[in-house]
Amino acid sequence: GDSVTQMEGPVTLSEEAFLTINCTYTATGYPSLFWYVQYPGEGLQLLLKATKADDKGSNKGFEATYRKETTSFHLEKGSVQVSDSAVYFCALLTDSWGKLQFGAGTQVVVTP
Amino acid sequence: DAGITQSPRHKVTETGTPVTLRCHQTENHRYMYWYRQDPGHGLRLIHYSYGVKDTDKGEVSDGYSVSRSKTEDFLLTLESATSSQTSVYFCAISDGRVRGSNQPQHFGDGTRLSIL
């Protein structure tokens, strides 16, 4: 079945450091891919998405490129801030009912 | 932000008692979902609905039932709660005006449920 694998956390960084969170997937067909972010005590918010191979999603300085050849959708940000501390989830959508398959999540902690 | 309200936000109850969680939306979105969030598992789909009185099972539906009698409300019921159902529960909605439109889901703030 479909699955998403994310790097384990927590990932601890200093402010202004470069962030990469790896995400790989297994799916039949051509899924759409998403990154969601969850701040403490809140629900998930859509961060960015890509719907086909080679698409690049971007938002708030974060980017991810849909790589079909490596079945990956790694999240990157060039210079993190303390406010980026959160849990990040990679997810894929493969069916017409809008059901999402999530990775386990990666906690990111950014220190001043 | 999408208008999604989950209630209650926190609940503590005992094993064997029935529990109902409510998700209310003001977006008139057709699709609604219930997920549970557990460490190491991300979010897993419990049940979903694609319209009034149209529901289906997700990945972890055992021990849960749902009902949707109005577009705006989606109820999740634990008929006889067990300690393994201690979790954070999230409701989500998506537009779904066009089937397969890949509209992303919008999430509520969650219900933290503890079963002792």
mmCIF file of C-alpha atoms in Angstrom:
data_model
loop_
_atom_site.group_PDB
_atom_site.id
_atom_site.type_symbol
_atom_site.label_atom_id
_atom_site.label_comp_id
_atom_site.label_asym_id
_atom_site.label_seq_id
_atom_site.Cartn_x
_atom_site.Cartn_y
_atom_site.Cartn_z
ATOM 1 C CA GLY A 1 0.000 0.000 0.000
ATOM 2 C CA ASP A 2 0.857 3.656 -0.071
ATOM 3 C CA SER A 3 3.284 4.918 2.536
ATOM 4 C CA VAL A 4 5.380 7.927 3.480
ATOM 5 C CA THR A 5 8.709 7.811 5.282
ATOM 6 C CA GLN A 6 10.183 10.858 6.986
ATOM 7 C CA MET A 7 13.448 11.359 8.774
ATOM 8 C CA GLU A 8 13.135 11.011 12.504
ATOM 9 C CA GLY A 9 13.441 13.958 14.799
ATOM 10 C CA PRO A 10 13.893 15.979 16.740
ATOM 11 C CA VAL A 11 16.014 18.112 14.483
ATOM 12 C CA THR A 12 17.704 20.851 16.488
ATOM 13 C CA LEU A 13 19.138 23.860 14.666
ATOM 14 C CA SER A 14 20.449 27.294 15.426
ATOM 15 C CA GLU A 15 18.667 30.321 14.024
ATOM 16 C CA GLU A 16 19.661 31.108 10.407
ATOM 17 C CA ALA A 17 20.818 27.519 9.771
ATOM 18 C CA PHE A 18 19.781 25.531 6.694
ATOM 19 C CA LEU A 19 16.991 23.022 7.189
ATOM 20 C CA THR A 20 16.342 19.831 5.246
ATOM 21 C CA ILE A 21 13.709 17.254 6.137
ATOM 22 C CA ASN A 22 13.780 14.137 4.008
ATOM 23 C CA CYS A 23 10.574 12.552 2.769
ATOM 24 C CA THR A 24 10.226 9.538 0.494
ATOM 25 C CA TYR A 25 7.075 7.794 -0.575
ATOM 26 C CA THR A 26 5.714 4.588 -2.026
ATOM 27 C CA ALA A 27 2.579 4.830 -4.112
ATOM 28 C CA THR A 28 0.875 3.453 -7.148
ATOM 29 C CA GLY A 29 -0.022 5.983 -9.771
ATOM 30 C CA TYR A 30 0.917 9.637 -9.552
ATOM 31 C CA PRO A 31 0.099 11.089 -6.145
ATOM 32 C CA SER A 32 -0.058 14.705 -5.125
ATOM 33 C CA LEU A 33 2.389 15.540 -2.353
ATOM 34 C CA PHE A 34 2.040 17.919 0.567
ATOM 35 C CA TRP A 35 3.916 19.328 3.514
ATOM 36 C CA TYR A 36 1.889 20.267 6.573
ATOM 37 C CA VAL A 37 3.118 22.087 9.669
ATOM 38 C CA GLN A 38 1.772 21.762 13.198
ATOM 39 C CA TYR A 39 2.556 24.394 15.822
ATOM 40 C CA PRO A 40 2.147 23.452 19.497
ATOM 41 C CA GLY A 41 -1.479 23.006 20.533
ATOM 42 C CA GLU A 42 -2.798 23.575 17.033
ATOM 43 C CA GLY A 43 -4.059 21.578 14.086
ATOM 44 C CA LEU A 44 -2.158 21.002 10.884
ATOM 45 C CA GLN A 45 -1.732 23.771 8.343
ATOM 46 C CA LEU A 46 -0.921 23.241 4.710
ATOM 47 C CA LEU A 47 2.588 24.553 4.050
ATOM 48 C CA LEU A 48 3.063 23.687 0.382
ATOM 49 C CA LYS A 49 2.075 21.185 -2.260
ATOM 50 C CA ALA A 50 3.072 19.702 -5.627
ATOM 51 C CA THR A 51 0.749 17.837 -7.913
ATOM 52 C CA LYS A 52 3.046 16.417 -10.593
ATOM 53 C CA ALA A 53 6.630 15.402 -11.196
ATOM 54 C CA ASP A 54 9.202 18.220 -11.159
ATOM 55 C CA ASP A 55 6.722 20.661 -9.617
ATOM 56 C CA LYS A 56 8.235 22.854 -6.920
ATOM 57 C CA GLY A 57 6.026 23.942 -4.070
ATOM 58 C CA SER A 58 7.051 26.977 -2.039
ATOM 59 C CA ASN A 59 5.700 29.050 0.826
ATOM 60 C CA LYS A 60 7.150 31.183 3.641
ATOM 61 C CA GLY A 61 10.698 30.477 2.479
ATOM 62 C CA PHE A 62 10.170 26.706 2.418
ATOM 63 C CA GLU A 63 10.547 24.726 -0.795
ATOM 64 C CA ALA A 64 10.087 21.127 -1.908
ATOM 65 C CA THR A 65 10.452 19.542 -5.346
ATOM 66 C CA TYR A 66 8.480 16.500 -6.473
ATOM 67 C CA ARG A 67 11.105 13.997 -7.665
ATOM 68 C CA LYS A 68 9.446 11.053 -9.325
ATOM 69 C CA GLU A 69 12.709 9.302 -10.157
ATOM 70 C CA THR A 70 13.731 9.151 -6.495
ATOM 71 C CA THR A 71 10.139 9.144 -5.101
ATOM 72 C CA SER A 72 11.088 12.012 -2.833
ATOM 73 C CA PHE A 73 9.703 15.355 -1.682
ATOM 74 C CA HIS A 74 12.327 16.825 0.636
ATOM 75 C CA LEU A 75 11.524 20.051 2.490
ATOM 76 C CA GLU A 76 14.158 22.807 2.624
ATOM 77 C CA LYS A 77 14.552 26.258 4.057
ATOM 78 C CA GLY A 78 17.648 28.342 3.675
ATOM 79 C CA SER A 79 17.564 30.262 6.958
ATOM 80 C CA VAL A 80 15.313 29.111 9.787
ATOM 81 C CA GLN A 81 13.864 31.255 12.532
ATOM 82 C CA VAL A 82 12.800 30.398 16.060
ATOM 83 C CA SER A 83 9.207 30.725 14.857
ATOM 84 C CA ASP A 84 9.778 27.753 12.517
ATOM 85 C CA SER A 85 9.903 25.429 15.510
ATOM 86 C CA ALA A 86 7.085 22.966 14.867
ATOM 87 C CA VAL A 87 6.298 19.434 13.708
ATOM 88 C CA TYR A 88 6.390 18.937 9.946
ATOM 89 C CA PHE A 89 4.409 16.220 8.175
ATOM 90 C CA CYS A 90 4.879 14.932 4.663
ATOM 91 C CA ALA A 91 1.712 13.513 3.099
ATOM 92 C CA LEU A 92 0.462 12.061 -0.136
ATOM 93 C CA LEU A 93 -2.958 11.990 -1.709
ATOM 94 C CA THR A 94 -3.673 9.195 -4.121
ATOM 95 C CA ASP A 95 -7.395 8.762 -4.413
ATOM 96 C CA SER A 96 -10.340 10.829 -5.483
ATOM 97 C CA TRP A 97 -11.849 10.963 -2.001
ATOM 98 C CA GLY A 98 -9.117 13.240 -0.728
ATOM 99 C CA LYS A 99 -7.698 10.790 1.793
ATOM 100 C CA LEU A 100 -4.178 11.639 2.945
ATOM 101 C CA GLN A 101 -1.409 9.234 3.917
ATOM 102 C CA PHE A 102 0.908 10.904 6.425
ATOM 103 C CA GLY A 103 4.477 10.345 7.466
ATOM 104 C CA ALA A 104 5.249 10.088 11.185
ATOM 105 C CA GLY A 105 6.220 13.740 11.447
ATOM 106 C CA THR A 106 9.527 15.447 12.187
ATOM 107 C CA GLN A 107 9.895 17.816 15.110
ATOM 108 C CA VAL A 108 12.097 20.817 14.407
ATOM 109 C CA VAL A 109 13.515 22.899 17.242
ATOM 110 C CA VAL A 110 15.230 26.170 16.370
ATOM 111 C CA THR A 111 17.278 27.839 19.099
ATOM 112 C CA PRO A 112 18.297 31.513 19.200
ATOM 113 C CA ASP B 1 -8.541 30.068 8.410
ATOM 114 C CA ALA B 2 -11.175 27.496 7.585
ATOM 115 C CA GLY B 3 -14.117 27.530 9.992
ATOM 116 C CA ILE B 4 -13.738 24.229 11.809
ATOM 117 C CA THR B 5 -14.671 23.793 15.448
ATOM 118 C CA GLN B 6 -14.002 20.623 17.403
ATOM 119 C CA SER B 7 -15.653 19.925 20.723
ATOM 120 C CA PRO B 8 -14.741 19.199 23.372
ATOM 121 C CA ARG B 9 -11.102 20.287 23.168
ATOM 122 C CA HIS B 10 -10.128 18.094 26.098
ATOM 123 C CA LYS B 11 -11.825 15.120 27.710
ATOM 124 C CA VAL B 12 -10.906 12.590 30.347
ATOM 125 C CA THR B 13 -13.108 9.549 30.739
ATOM 126 C CA GLU B 14 -13.058 5.987 31.984
ATOM 127 C CA THR B 15 -12.694 2.711 30.132
ATOM 128 C CA GLY B 16 -16.008 1.347 28.924
ATOM 129 C CA THR B 17 -17.840 4.640 28.692
ATOM 130 C CA PRO B 18 -19.241 5.995 25.432
ATOM 131 C CA VAL B 19 -17.654 9.135 24.035
ATOM 132 C CA THR B 20 -18.784 11.389 21.199
ATOM 133 C CA LEU B 21 -16.591 14.009 19.570
ATOM 134 C CA ARG B 22 -18.074 16.695 17.378
ATOM 135 C CA CYS B 23 -16.710 18.463 14.347
ATOM 136 C CA HIS B 24 -18.591 21.501 13.078
ATOM 137 C CA GLN B 25 -17.698 23.402 9.902
ATOM 138 C CA THR B 26 -18.982 26.636 8.455
ATOM 139 C CA GLU B 27 -17.375 26.236 5.014
ATOM 140 C CA ASN B 28 -20.093 24.088 3.439
ATOM 141 C CA HIS B 29 -17.381 21.645 2.344
ATOM 142 C CA ARG B 30 -18.580 18.312 1.138
ATOM 143 C CA TYR B 31 -15.813 16.059 2.470
ATOM 144 C CA MET B 32 -15.025 15.552 6.156
ATOM 145 C CA TYR B 33 -12.488 13.296 7.854
ATOM 146 C CA TRP B 34 -11.544 12.062 11.308
ATOM 147 C CA TYR B 35 -7.902 11.294 12.082
ATOM 148 C CA ARG B 36 -6.069 10.259 15.218
ATOM 149 C CA GLN B 37 -2.545 11.422 15.978
ATOM 150 C CA ASP B 38 -0.159 9.235 17.937
ATOM 151 C CA PRO B 39 3.604 9.530 18.428
ATOM 152 C CA GLY B 40 5.526 7.686 15.752
ATOM 153 C CA HIS B 41 2.457 7.214 13.566
ATOM 154 C CA GLY B 42 1.666 10.658 12.260
ATOM 155 C CA LEU B 43 -2.014 10.983 11.525
ATOM 156 C CA ARG B 44 -4.100 7.962 10.639
ATOM 157 C CA LEU B 45 -7.521 8.097 9.044
ATOM 158 C CA ILE B 46 -10.394 6.696 11.114
ATOM 159 C CA HIS B 47 -13.466 7.454 9.009
ATOM 160 C CA TYR B 48 -14.440 9.883 6.313
ATOM 161 C CA SER B 49 -17.587 11.276 4.753
ATOM 162 C CA TYR B 50 -18.270 12.477 1.247
ATOM 163 C CA GLY B 51 -21.716 13.828 1.932
ATOM 164 C CA VAL B 52 -24.688 13.682 4.238
ATOM 165 C CA LYS B 53 -25.255 10.079 5.331
ATOM 166 C CA ASP B 54 -22.364 8.916 3.134
ATOM 167 C CA THR B 55 -19.493 7.617 5.217
ATOM 168 C CA ASP B 56 -16.742 5.040 4.866
ATOM 169 C CA LYS B 57 -14.019 3.412 6.923
ATOM 170 C CA GLY B 58 -10.423 4.489 7.019
ATOM 171 C CA GLU B 59 -7.238 2.768 8.074
ATOM 172 C CA VAL B 60 -8.014 2.443 11.818
ATOM 173 C CA SER B 61 -11.806 2.290 12.079
ATOM 174 C CA ASP B 62 -12.214 -0.567 14.583
ATOM 175 C CA GLY B 63 -13.963 0.629 17.745
ATOM 176 C CA TYR B 64 -15.226 3.840 16.117
ATOM 177 C CA SER B 65 -18.435 4.859 14.398
ATOM 178 C CA VAL B 66 -19.452 8.100 12.713
ATOM 179 C CA SER B 67 -22.556 9.927 11.670
ATOM 180 C CA ARG B 68 -23.258 12.836 9.391
ATOM 181 C CA SER B 69 -26.860 13.993 9.363
ATOM 182 C CA LYS B 70 -26.040 17.556 8.262
ATOM 183 C CA THR B 71 -23.378 18.952 5.975
ATOM 184 C CA GLU B 72 -21.827 20.958 8.775
ATOM 185 C CA ASP B 73 -21.547 18.282 11.468
ATOM 186 C CA PHE B 74 -19.510 15.081 11.589
ATOM 187 C CA LEU B 75 -19.660 13.067 14.813
ATOM 188 C CA LEU B 76 -17.160 10.460 15.944
ATOM 189 C CA THR B 77 -18.331 7.963 18.570
ATOM 190 C CA LEU B 78 -16.365 5.542 20.673
ATOM 191 C CA GLU B 79 -19.073 3.118 21.768
ATOM 192 C CA SER B 80 -17.024 1.684 24.636
ATOM 193 C CA ALA B 81 -13.780 3.562 25.113
ATOM 194 C CA THR B 82 -10.530 1.671 25.686
ATOM 195 C CA SER B 83 -7.146 2.936 26.864
ATOM 196 C CA SER B 84 -5.718 2.303 23.372
ATOM 197 C CA GLN B 85 -8.008 5.034 22.096
ATOM 198 C CA THR B 86 -6.231 7.670 24.157
ATOM 199 C CA SER B 87 -5.057 10.049 21.470
ATOM 200 C CA VAL B 88 -5.438 13.442 19.880
ATOM 201 C CA TYR B 89 -8.280 13.476 17.368
ATOM 202 C CA PHE B 90 -8.384 15.819 14.417
ATOM 203 C CA CYS B 91 -11.206 16.645 12.105
ATOM 204 C CA ALA B 92 -10.460 17.829 8.574
ATOM 205 C CA ILE B 93 -12.508 19.117 5.678
ATOM 206 C CA SER B 94 -11.956 19.538 1.981
ATOM 207 C CA ASP B 95 -13.897 21.172 -0.782
ATOM 208 C CA GLY B 96 -14.460 18.157 -3.005
ATOM 209 C CA ARG B 97 -16.610 20.083 -5.447
ATOM 210 C CA VAL B 98 -14.907 18.174 -8.204
ATOM 211 C CA ARG B 99 -14.054 14.601 -7.425
ATOM 212 C CA GLY B 100 -10.338 14.130 -7.578
ATOM 213 C CA SER B 101 -9.713 17.866 -7.477
ATOM 214 C CA ASN B 102 -6.856 17.375 -5.027
ATOM 215 C CA GLN B 103 -8.074 20.112 -2.756
ATOM 216 C CA PRO B 104 -5.951 20.060 0.386
ATOM 217 C CA GLN B 105 -7.577 19.393 3.669
ATOM 218 C CA HIS B 106 -8.056 21.986 6.390
ATOM 219 C CA PHE B 107 -7.760 20.826 9.980
ATOM 220 C CA GLY B 108 -9.426 21.664 13.257
ATOM 221 C CA ASP B 109 -7.399 22.292 16.407
ATOM 222 C CA GLY B 110 -7.944 18.805 17.768
ATOM 223 C CA THR B 111 -9.486 17.056 20.767
ATOM 224 C CA ARG B 112 -7.193 15.579 23.369
ATOM 225 C CA LEU B 113 -8.896 12.449 24.721
ATOM 226 C CA SER B 114 -7.579 10.517 27.705
ATOM 227 C CA ILE B 115 -9.140 7.203 28.687
ATOM 228 C CA LEU B 116 -8.212 5.940 32.123
#
